[in-house]
C-alpha positions as CSV (number, residue, x, y, z in Angstrom):
1,M,-18.7,36.7,18.8
2,D,-19.9,35.1,22.0
3,S,-16.8,33.8,23.8
4,S,-18.7,30.7,24.9
5,F,-18.5,29.4,21.3
6,C,-14.8,30.0,21.1
7,N,-13.6,29.0,24.5
8,S,-15.2,25.6,25.2
9,R,-12.6,23.0,25.8
10,C,-12.4,19.2,25.7
11,T,-9.7,16.7,25.8
12,I,-9.4,13.5,23.7
13,C,-7.9,10.7,25.7
14,N,-5.0,8.5,24.6
15,S,-5.0,5.7,22.1
16,S,-5.1,2.8,24.6
17,G,-8.0,1.4,26.6
18,E,-10.0,4.5,27.5
19,L,-9.8,5.9,23.9
20,M,-12.1,3.2,22.6
21,K,-14.7,4.0,25.3
22,S,-14.7,7.8,25.4
23,L,-13.1,9.2,22.2
24,K,-16.3,9.4,20.3
25,K,-18.1,11.3,23.1
26,R,-15.2,13.7,23.4
27,W,-15.0,14.1,19.7
28,L,-18.6,15.0,19.5
29,A,-18.1,17.6,22.2
30,G,-15.2,19.0,20.2
31,M,-17.2,19.0,17.0
32,A,-20.1,20.7,18.8
33,S,-17.7,23.5,19.6
34,L,-16.6,23.7,15.9
35,V,-20.2,23.6,14.7
36,A,-21.2,26.5,17.1
37,T,-18.3,28.4,15.7
38,A,-19.3,27.7,12.1
39,L,-22.8,28.9,12.8
40,M,-21.5,32.1,14.4
41,V,-19.2,32.7,11.5
42,T,-22.1,32.5,9.1
43,S,-24.2,34.8,11.1
44,C,-21.3,37.3,11.5
45,G,-20.5,37.2,7.9
46,G,2.8,20.9,26.6
47,G,5.4,19.4,27.9
48,G,7.6,16.9,26.1
49,A,9.4,19.3,23.8
50,T,13.1,18.4,23.6
51,E,14.1,21.9,22.7
52,T,13.3,25.2,24.3
53,A,10.5,26.8,22.4
54,P,11.7,29.7,20.3
55,T,11.5,33.3,21.6
56,G,13.8,35.0,19.1
57,G,13.1,36.7,15.9
58,R,12.1,35.2,12.6
59,E,15.7,35.0,11.4
60,S,16.8,33.0,14.5
61,F,17.0,29.8,12.4
62,K,18.4,31.3,9.2
63,G,20.2,28.7,7.1
64,T,18.1,25.8,8.4
65,N,16.7,23.3,5.9
66,L,13.2,21.9,6.7
67,R,12.0,18.7,5.1
68,V,8.2,18.8,5.0
69,L,6.2,15.6,4.3
70,L,2.6,16.4,3.0
71,K,-0.4,14.4,1.9
72,E,-1.9,15.7,-1.4
73,G,-4.9,17.9,-1.1
74,Y,-6.1,21.4,-1.7
75,E,-5.2,22.5,1.8
76,I,-1.4,22.3,0.9
77,Q,-1.7,24.6,-2.0
78,A,-1.0,27.6,0.2
79,I,2.3,26.0,1.3
80,Q,3.2,25.2,-2.2
81,Q,2.4,28.6,-3.6
82,F,3.6,30.9,-0.8
83,K,6.4,29.0,0.9
84,G,8.9,31.4,-0.8
85,E,7.5,34.2,1.4
86,F,8.3,32.2,4.5
87,E,11.8,31.4,3.2
88,Q,12.4,35.1,2.5
89,A,11.2,36.2,5.9
90,T,13.1,33.6,7.9
91,G,16.1,32.5,5.8
92,I,14.8,28.9,6.3
93,K,14.8,26.7,3.2
94,V,11.7,24.5,2.8
95,D,11.8,21.3,0.9
96,L,8.4,19.7,0.2
97,E,7.5,16.1,-0.6
98,V,3.9,15.5,-1.6
99,Y,2.4,12.0,-1.9
100,D,-1.0,10.3,-1.9
101,E,-2.2,9.6,1.7
102,P,-1.1,5.9,1.9
103,T,2.3,6.7,0.6
104,A,2.7,9.7,2.9
105,R,1.8,7.6,5.9
106,Q,4.3,4.9,4.9
107,K,7.1,7.5,4.5
108,L,6.4,8.7,8.0
109,V,6.3,5.2,9.5
110,L,9.6,4.2,7.9
111,D,11.3,7.4,8.9
112,S,10.0,7.2,12.5
113,T,10.6,3.6,13.1
114,S,14.2,3.8,11.7
115,G,14.9,6.9,13.9
116,T,16.3,8.7,10.9
117,G,14.6,12.0,11.5
118,T,14.5,12.9,7.8
119,Y,11.3,14.8,8.1
120,D,10.7,17.8,10.3
121,V,7.0,18.5,9.6
122,T,4.3,16.1,8.5
123,S,0.6,16.1,7.7
124,G,-1.5,14.4,10.4
125,S,-5.0,13.1,9.6
126,F,-7.2,12.9,12.7
127,W,-7.8,9.2,12.0
128,N,-4.1,8.5,12.3
129,M,-3.6,10.5,15.5
130,P,-4.2,7.6,17.9
131,E,-1.6,5.5,16.0
132,F,1.0,8.3,15.6
133,V,0.8,9.5,19.2
134,S,0.8,6.0,20.7
135,A,4.0,5.2,18.7
136,K,5.5,8.6,19.9
137,W,6.2,9.8,16.4
138,L,4.9,13.3,17.0
139,E,6.1,16.2,19.2
140,P,3.6,17.7,21.7
141,L,3.1,21.4,20.8
142,D,1.8,22.8,24.1
143,E,5.2,24.2,25.3
144,Y,5.7,25.8,21.9
145,V,2.3,27.4,22.1
146,S,2.8,28.7,25.6
147,K,6.1,30.4,24.6
148,A,5.1,31.6,21.1
149,K,6.0,35.2,20.6
150,D,5.5,35.6,16.8
151,E,2.5,37.6,15.7
152,W,1.9,34.9,13.0
153,L,0.2,32.7,15.6
154,E,-3.1,33.7,17.1
155,M,-4.5,30.5,18.7
156,D,-7.9,32.2,19.3
157,N,-8.3,32.3,15.5
158,I,-8.1,28.5,15.2
159,P,-11.5,26.9,15.7
160,K,-11.4,25.2,19.1
161,G,-13.3,22.1,17.9
162,A,-10.6,21.6,15.3
163,L,-7.8,22.0,17.9
164,E,-9.6,19.5,20.1
165,S,-9.5,16.9,17.3
166,M,-5.7,17.2,17.3
167,T,-5.5,16.8,21.1
168,I,-4.8,13.5,22.8
169,D,-4.5,13.0,26.6
170,G,-4.6,16.7,27.1
171,K,-1.7,17.4,24.7
172,L,-1.9,19.2,21.4
173,Y,-0.1,17.4,18.6
174,A,-0.9,19.4,15.4
175,L,-2.3,22.7,14.2
176,P,-5.4,21.9,12.1
177,H,-5.4,23.3,8.5
178,T,-8.4,21.3,7.3
179,I,-12.0,21.3,8.7
180,I,-14.4,19.1,6.7
181,G,-17.8,17.6,6.7
182,G,-19.7,15.6,4.1
183,M,-21.4,17.0,1.0
184,F,-23.2,15.8,-2.1
185,F,-22.4,17.7,-5.3
186,Y,-24.6,17.7,-8.5
187,R,-24.6,19.5,-11.8
188,A,-27.4,22.0,-11.4
189,D,-27.5,22.7,-15.1
190,V,-27.9,19.0,-16.0
191,F,-30.6,18.4,-13.4
192,Q,-32.5,21.5,-14.7
193,E,-32.1,20.3,-18.3
194,L,-33.5,16.8,-17.4
195,G,-36.1,18.0,-15.0
196,I,-34.6,16.2,-12.0
197,Q,-35.1,17.6,-8.5
198,P,-32.0,17.9,-6.3
199,P,-31.5,14.6,-4.5
200,Q,-32.4,14.7,-0.8
201,T,-32.2,10.9,-0.2
202,T,-30.1,8.0,-1.3
203,D,-33.1,6.6,-3.2
204,E,-33.3,9.9,-5.1
205,I,-29.6,9.7,-5.9
206,L,-30.1,6.2,-7.4
207,A,-33.2,7.4,-9.4
208,A,-31.3,10.4,-10.7
209,A,-28.4,8.2,-11.8
210,K,-30.8,6.1,-13.8
211,V,-32.3,9.1,-15.6
212,I,-28.9,10.6,-16.4
213,K,-27.6,7.4,-17.8
214,E,-30.6,7.1,-20.1
215,K,-30.9,10.7,-21.2
216,R,-27.3,11.9,-21.0
217,P,-25.1,9.0,-22.1
218,D,-22.2,11.4,-22.6
219,L,-22.0,11.8,-18.8
220,V,-21.0,9.5,-16.0
221,P,-23.9,9.8,-13.5
222,F,-21.9,9.3,-10.3
223,S,-18.4,9.6,-8.9
224,A,-16.9,8.7,-5.5
225,R,-13.8,7.1,-4.0
226,G,-13.6,3.4,-4.7
227,A,-9.9,2.6,-4.3
228,S,-8.8,-0.2,-2.0
229,T,-7.2,2.0,0.6
230,F,-8.1,3.3,4.0
231,A,-8.5,6.8,2.4
232,S,-11.8,5.5,0.9
233,L,-13.2,4.3,4.2
234,G,-14.8,7.7,5.1
235,T,-16.9,7.6,1.9
236,E,-18.1,4.1,2.5
237,I,-18.9,4.2,6.2
238,G,-20.2,7.8,5.8
239,W,-22.6,6.5,3.2
240,S,-23.6,3.6,5.3
241,Y,-24.3,5.9,8.3
242,G,-27.4,7.0,6.4
243,Y,-28.7,3.4,6.6
244,D,-28.0,3.2,10.4
245,A,-25.1,0.8,9.6
246,L,-22.0,1.0,11.8
247,L,-18.8,-0.8,11.1
248,F,-18.4,-1.6,14.8
249,D,-20.7,-1.7,17.8
250,K,-19.9,0.1,21.0
251,D,-17.9,-2.9,22.3
252,G,-15.7,-3.1,19.2
253,N,-17.5,-6.0,17.6
254,P,-17.4,-5.8,13.8
255,K,-20.8,-5.3,12.1
256,A,-19.6,-5.5,8.5
257,N,-22.2,-8.1,7.6
258,S,-25.2,-6.6,9.3
259,P,-28.4,-6.3,7.3
260,E,-28.1,-2.5,7.4
261,M,-24.5,-2.6,6.0
262,K,-25.5,-5.0,3.3
263,K,-28.2,-2.7,2.1
264,A,-26.0,0.3,2.3
265,M,-23.1,-1.2,0.4
266,A,-25.5,-2.8,-2.2
267,D,-26.7,0.7,-3.1
268,F,-23.3,2.2,-3.0
269,V,-21.8,-0.5,-5.2
270,T,-24.7,-0.2,-7.6
271,L,-24.0,3.5,-8.0
272,M,-20.3,2.9,-8.5
273,K,-20.5,-0.3,-10.7
274,D,-23.6,0.6,-12.8
275,Y,-23.5,4.4,-12.9
276,G,-19.8,5.2,-12.2
277,P,-16.8,5.5,-14.5
278,S,-15.1,2.4,-15.8
279,D,-12.3,2.8,-13.3
280,A,-14.6,3.4,-10.3
281,A,-13.0,0.6,-8.3
282,T,-9.6,2.4,-8.3
283,L,-10.7,6.0,-7.8
284,T,-8.8,7.9,-5.2
285,F,-9.6,11.3,-3.6
286,T,-8.0,13.2,-6.4
287,Q,-9.2,11.0,-9.3
288,A,-12.8,11.0,-8.0
289,G,-12.8,14.8,-7.8
290,E,-11.3,15.1,-11.3
291,K,-14.2,13.2,-12.8
292,F,-16.6,15.9,-11.5
293,S,-14.4,19.0,-12.0
294,S,-13.7,18.0,-15.6
295,G,-17.4,17.8,-16.4
296,Q,-17.4,14.0,-16.9
297,A,-19.6,13.2,-13.9
298,A,-23.0,14.6,-12.9
299,M,-23.0,13.7,-9.2
300,M,-20.4,13.1,-6.5
301,F,-20.4,12.3,-2.8
302,D,-17.3,13.3,-0.8
303,T,-16.1,16.0,1.5
304,S,-17.2,19.6,1.7
305,G,-13.6,20.6,0.9
306,F,-14.1,19.8,-2.8
307,G,-16.4,22.9,-3.0
308,T,-13.4,25.2,-3.0
309,I,-12.0,23.3,-6.0
310,F,-15.2,22.8,-7.9
311,E,-16.1,26.5,-7.7
312,D,-12.7,27.7,-8.9
313,A,-12.8,28.3,-12.6
314,K,-9.0,27.8,-12.8
315,Q,-9.3,24.3,-11.5
316,S,-12.8,23.3,-12.6
317,Q,-14.8,23.3,-15.8
318,V,-18.1,23.2,-13.9
319,A,-17.7,26.3,-11.7
320,G,-21.0,28.1,-11.3
321,K,-23.0,25.1,-12.4
322,I,-23.1,23.2,-9.1
323,G,-25.7,22.4,-6.6
324,Y,-25.2,21.1,-3.0
325,T,-27.2,18.9,-0.7
326,L,-26.5,16.5,2.1
327,P,-28.9,13.6,1.6
328,T,-30.3,11.2,4.1
329,G,-30.4,7.5,3.9
330,P,-33.4,5.1,4.7
331,S,-32.8,5.7,8.4
332,G,-33.3,9.4,8.1
333,K,-29.7,10.1,9.1
334,K,-27.5,12.3,7.0
335,L,-24.6,10.9,5.0
336,Q,-21.3,11.7,6.5
337,W,-17.7,12.5,5.6
338,L,-15.7,13.3,8.8
339,Y,-12.2,14.7,8.3
340,N,-9.8,17.0,10.0
341,E,-6.1,17.3,9.2
342,G,-3.2,19.2,10.8
343,L,0.5,19.9,10.6
344,A,2.7,18.3,13.2
345,I,6.4,18.3,14.1
346,T,8.0,14.9,14.0
347,A,9.5,13.6,17.3
348,K,12.8,12.8,15.6
349,S,13.2,16.2,13.9
350,K,16.5,17.9,14.5
351,N,15.0,21.3,13.6
352,K,11.9,21.5,15.9
353,N,12.1,25.3,16.6
354,A,12.3,26.1,12.9
355,A,9.5,23.7,12.2
356,W,7.4,25.4,14.8
357,L,8.0,28.7,13.1
358,F,6.8,27.2,9.9
359,L,3.6,26.0,11.5
360,Q,2.9,29.4,12.9
361,W,3.4,31.0,9.4
362,R,1.1,28.4,7.8
363,M,-1.7,29.3,10.3
364,S,-1.3,33.0,10.1
365,R,-4.0,35.4,9.0
366,D,-1.8,36.6,6.2
367,T,-1.3,33.2,4.7
368,T,-5.0,32.1,5.2
369,M,-6.3,35.3,3.7
370,K,-4.2,34.7,0.6
371,E,-5.7,31.2,0.5
372,L,-9.1,32.9,0.2
373,T,-8.3,35.7,-2.2
374,Q,-5.6,34.1,-4.4
375,L,-6.3,30.4,-4.2
376,N,-10.1,30.7,-3.8
377,R,-10.3,28.5,-0.7
378,T,-13.5,29.2,1.1
379,D,-13.1,27.0,4.2
380,V,-9.9,28.4,5.5
381,P,-9.0,27.4,9.2
382,N,-8.8,31.0,10.5
383,L,-11.8,32.6,12.3
384,N,-10.4,36.1,11.8
385,V,-10.6,35.5,8.0
386,L,-14.0,33.7,8.1
387,Q,-15.5,36.5,10.1
388,S,-14.0,39.3,8.0
389,K,-15.7,41.7,5.6
390,E,-13.3,40.4,3.0
391,Y,-14.7,36.9,3.3
392,T,-18.3,38.1,3.1
393,D,-17.5,40.3,0.1
394,Y,-15.6,37.5,-1.6
395,M,-18.4,35.0,-1.3
396,A,-20.9,37.4,-2.6
397,S,-18.6,38.5,-5.5
398,K,-18.2,34.8,-6.6
399,G,-21.9,34.0,-6.2
400,L,-21.0,31.4,-3.5
401,E,-23.8,32.2,-1.1
402,E,-25.4,28.8,-1.8
403,F,-22.1,27.0,-1.1
404,S,-21.6,29.1,2.1
405,T,-25.0,27.9,3.4
406,A,-24.3,24.3,2.4
407,L,-20.9,24.4,4.1
408,Q,-22.6,25.6,7.3
409,G,-25.0,22.7,7.0
410,S,-22.2,20.3,6.4
411,W,-20.4,21.3,9.6
412,E,-23.6,21.4,11.6
413,G,-24.5,17.8,10.5
414,T,-21.1,16.3,11.3
415,T,-21.0,13.4,13.8
416,A,-18.3,11.0,14.9
417,E,-20.8,8.3,15.9
418,H,-19.8,6.0,13.0
419,W,-16.0,6.5,13.2
420,P,-13.7,3.6,14.2
421,F,-11.3,5.3,16.6
422,Y,-8.7,2.6,16.9
423,P,-4.9,2.8,16.5
424,E,-5.4,0.0,13.9
425,F,-7.4,2.4,11.7
426,T,-5.2,1.9,8.7
427,S,-5.6,-1.9,8.8
428,I,-9.3,-1.6,9.4
429,G,-9.7,0.8,6.5
430,D,-7.6,-1.2,4.1
431,T,-9.5,-4.4,4.9
432,F,-13.0,-3.0,4.4
433,T,-12.2,-0.9,1.3
434,K,-10.4,-3.8,-0.3
435,E,-13.6,-5.9,-0.2
436,I,-15.9,-3.1,-1.4
437,S,-13.5,-2.2,-4.2
438,A,-13.6,-5.9,-5.3
439,A,-17.4,-5.7,-5.3
440,I,-17.3,-2.5,-7.4
441,A,-15.0,-4.2,-9.9
442,G,-17.4,-7.2,-10.1
443,S,-15.0,-9.8,-8.9
444,K,-17.3,-10.8,-5.9
445,S,-20.8,-10.1,-4.7
446,V,-21.5,-7.5,-2.0
447,D,-22.6,-10.1,0.4
448,D,-19.4,-12.2,-0.1
449,A,-17.3,-9.1,0.2
450,L,-18.9,-8.1,3.5
451,E,-18.6,-11.6,4.9
452,T,-14.9,-11.6,4.2
453,A,-14.5,-8.1,5.7
454,Q,-16.4,-9.3,8.8
455,S,-14.0,-12.2,9.3
456,E,-10.8,-10.2,8.7
457,L,-11.9,-7.3,10.9
458,T,-12.7,-9.7,13.7
459,T,-9.2,-11.1,13.4
460,I,-7.7,-7.6,13.5
461,M,-9.6,-6.6,16.6
462,K,-8.7,-9.9,18.4
463,N,-5.0,-9.6,17.6
464,A,-5.0,-6.0,18.8
465,G,-6.6,-7.1,22.1
466,H,-9.8,-5.2,21.7
467,L,-11.8,-8.5,21.6
468,K,-11.3,-11.8,23.4
């Protein structure tokens, strides 16, 4: 592999002032590095640590108990399934707590603000990084990386673009175990049966939903996240990006009630309200995916990460029956679902060295190779695995060449242009999704929902000092 793809570097600035002006530009540079890596994979088939970084053997922290706080998702299955191997190799006991994303965040907030130090390791979504780092809840990892001796950790095997997404003000705060773009999933067998062409635009998605509802009333035409939580925001603003609708302009002014946003959300709410399941307004990440994997839904828009689940016959009733596209909206721009997630050490942890050893094990080739071969995860965050003959053979043996191509396209099409990089992300996300959820539920019109969102977002931005 050309080292220029692997060694390009960028730094994301901190969560105050300059973050708002330059984070997107730097994020795009980081994602460009990640995209280049993804393309090559396909063609190939600091300071601040309060303890001295570990230099001893794997049993140096034998008898330690680690408390690990995780957000639910397929990327934690390797930890759940294989943590016993880490415990046996190190003598460290690992206690896991797994919650939905809002609850996991709240657990970290309470633990960090109280100074209790209950948790040693936590999941860190890229959208929470400005908040977590600004509040000093996470431990910088640079000194640990520089002194790492264990063969578990090979930093060159972690995509640089993903590392950059976990870097703020030149400091690395998490090791990324998730790399995700947007993707549209559809039941290829149902579309063939009904004579529907794979949707390439949002208009074609709406048209397909109408046909499916008329001709296959046993199916729910469409599924996506609709719950009133910030975890749904990526779906809604990723959809609206295809309409050239942004939630904020470059100066931080909310644009929730723009004509473009009204059109985008009118179409999305129509899909969810008229062609989605009866509980569309409350669907979370997990629930939306279950509608599709169980065979209840014929179409779904979410992250590329779901492909691993949907193509696994142990987890999905529709494995081998799926098609993939990444449609465009009226503006010609592709729909988006931007997401990266990493594992971080909490600043208040009393077991930071043991926690660091755990992070190294999680990112190792051995663990990520088992994710591929035993858990059927095809977007593992390890270049050594992604470039291996085992990976190429596995994808061919499972008939996943189409998904592999779609995954490349998803990463290639990823942009951060639409993302609200503010420490107040959670409040922003909760505010907007609450209104869209209400529109999906039918308790208010789309226009009324967006006017309310516009007003509340303006208040949030003014109170935070981003607007006068």
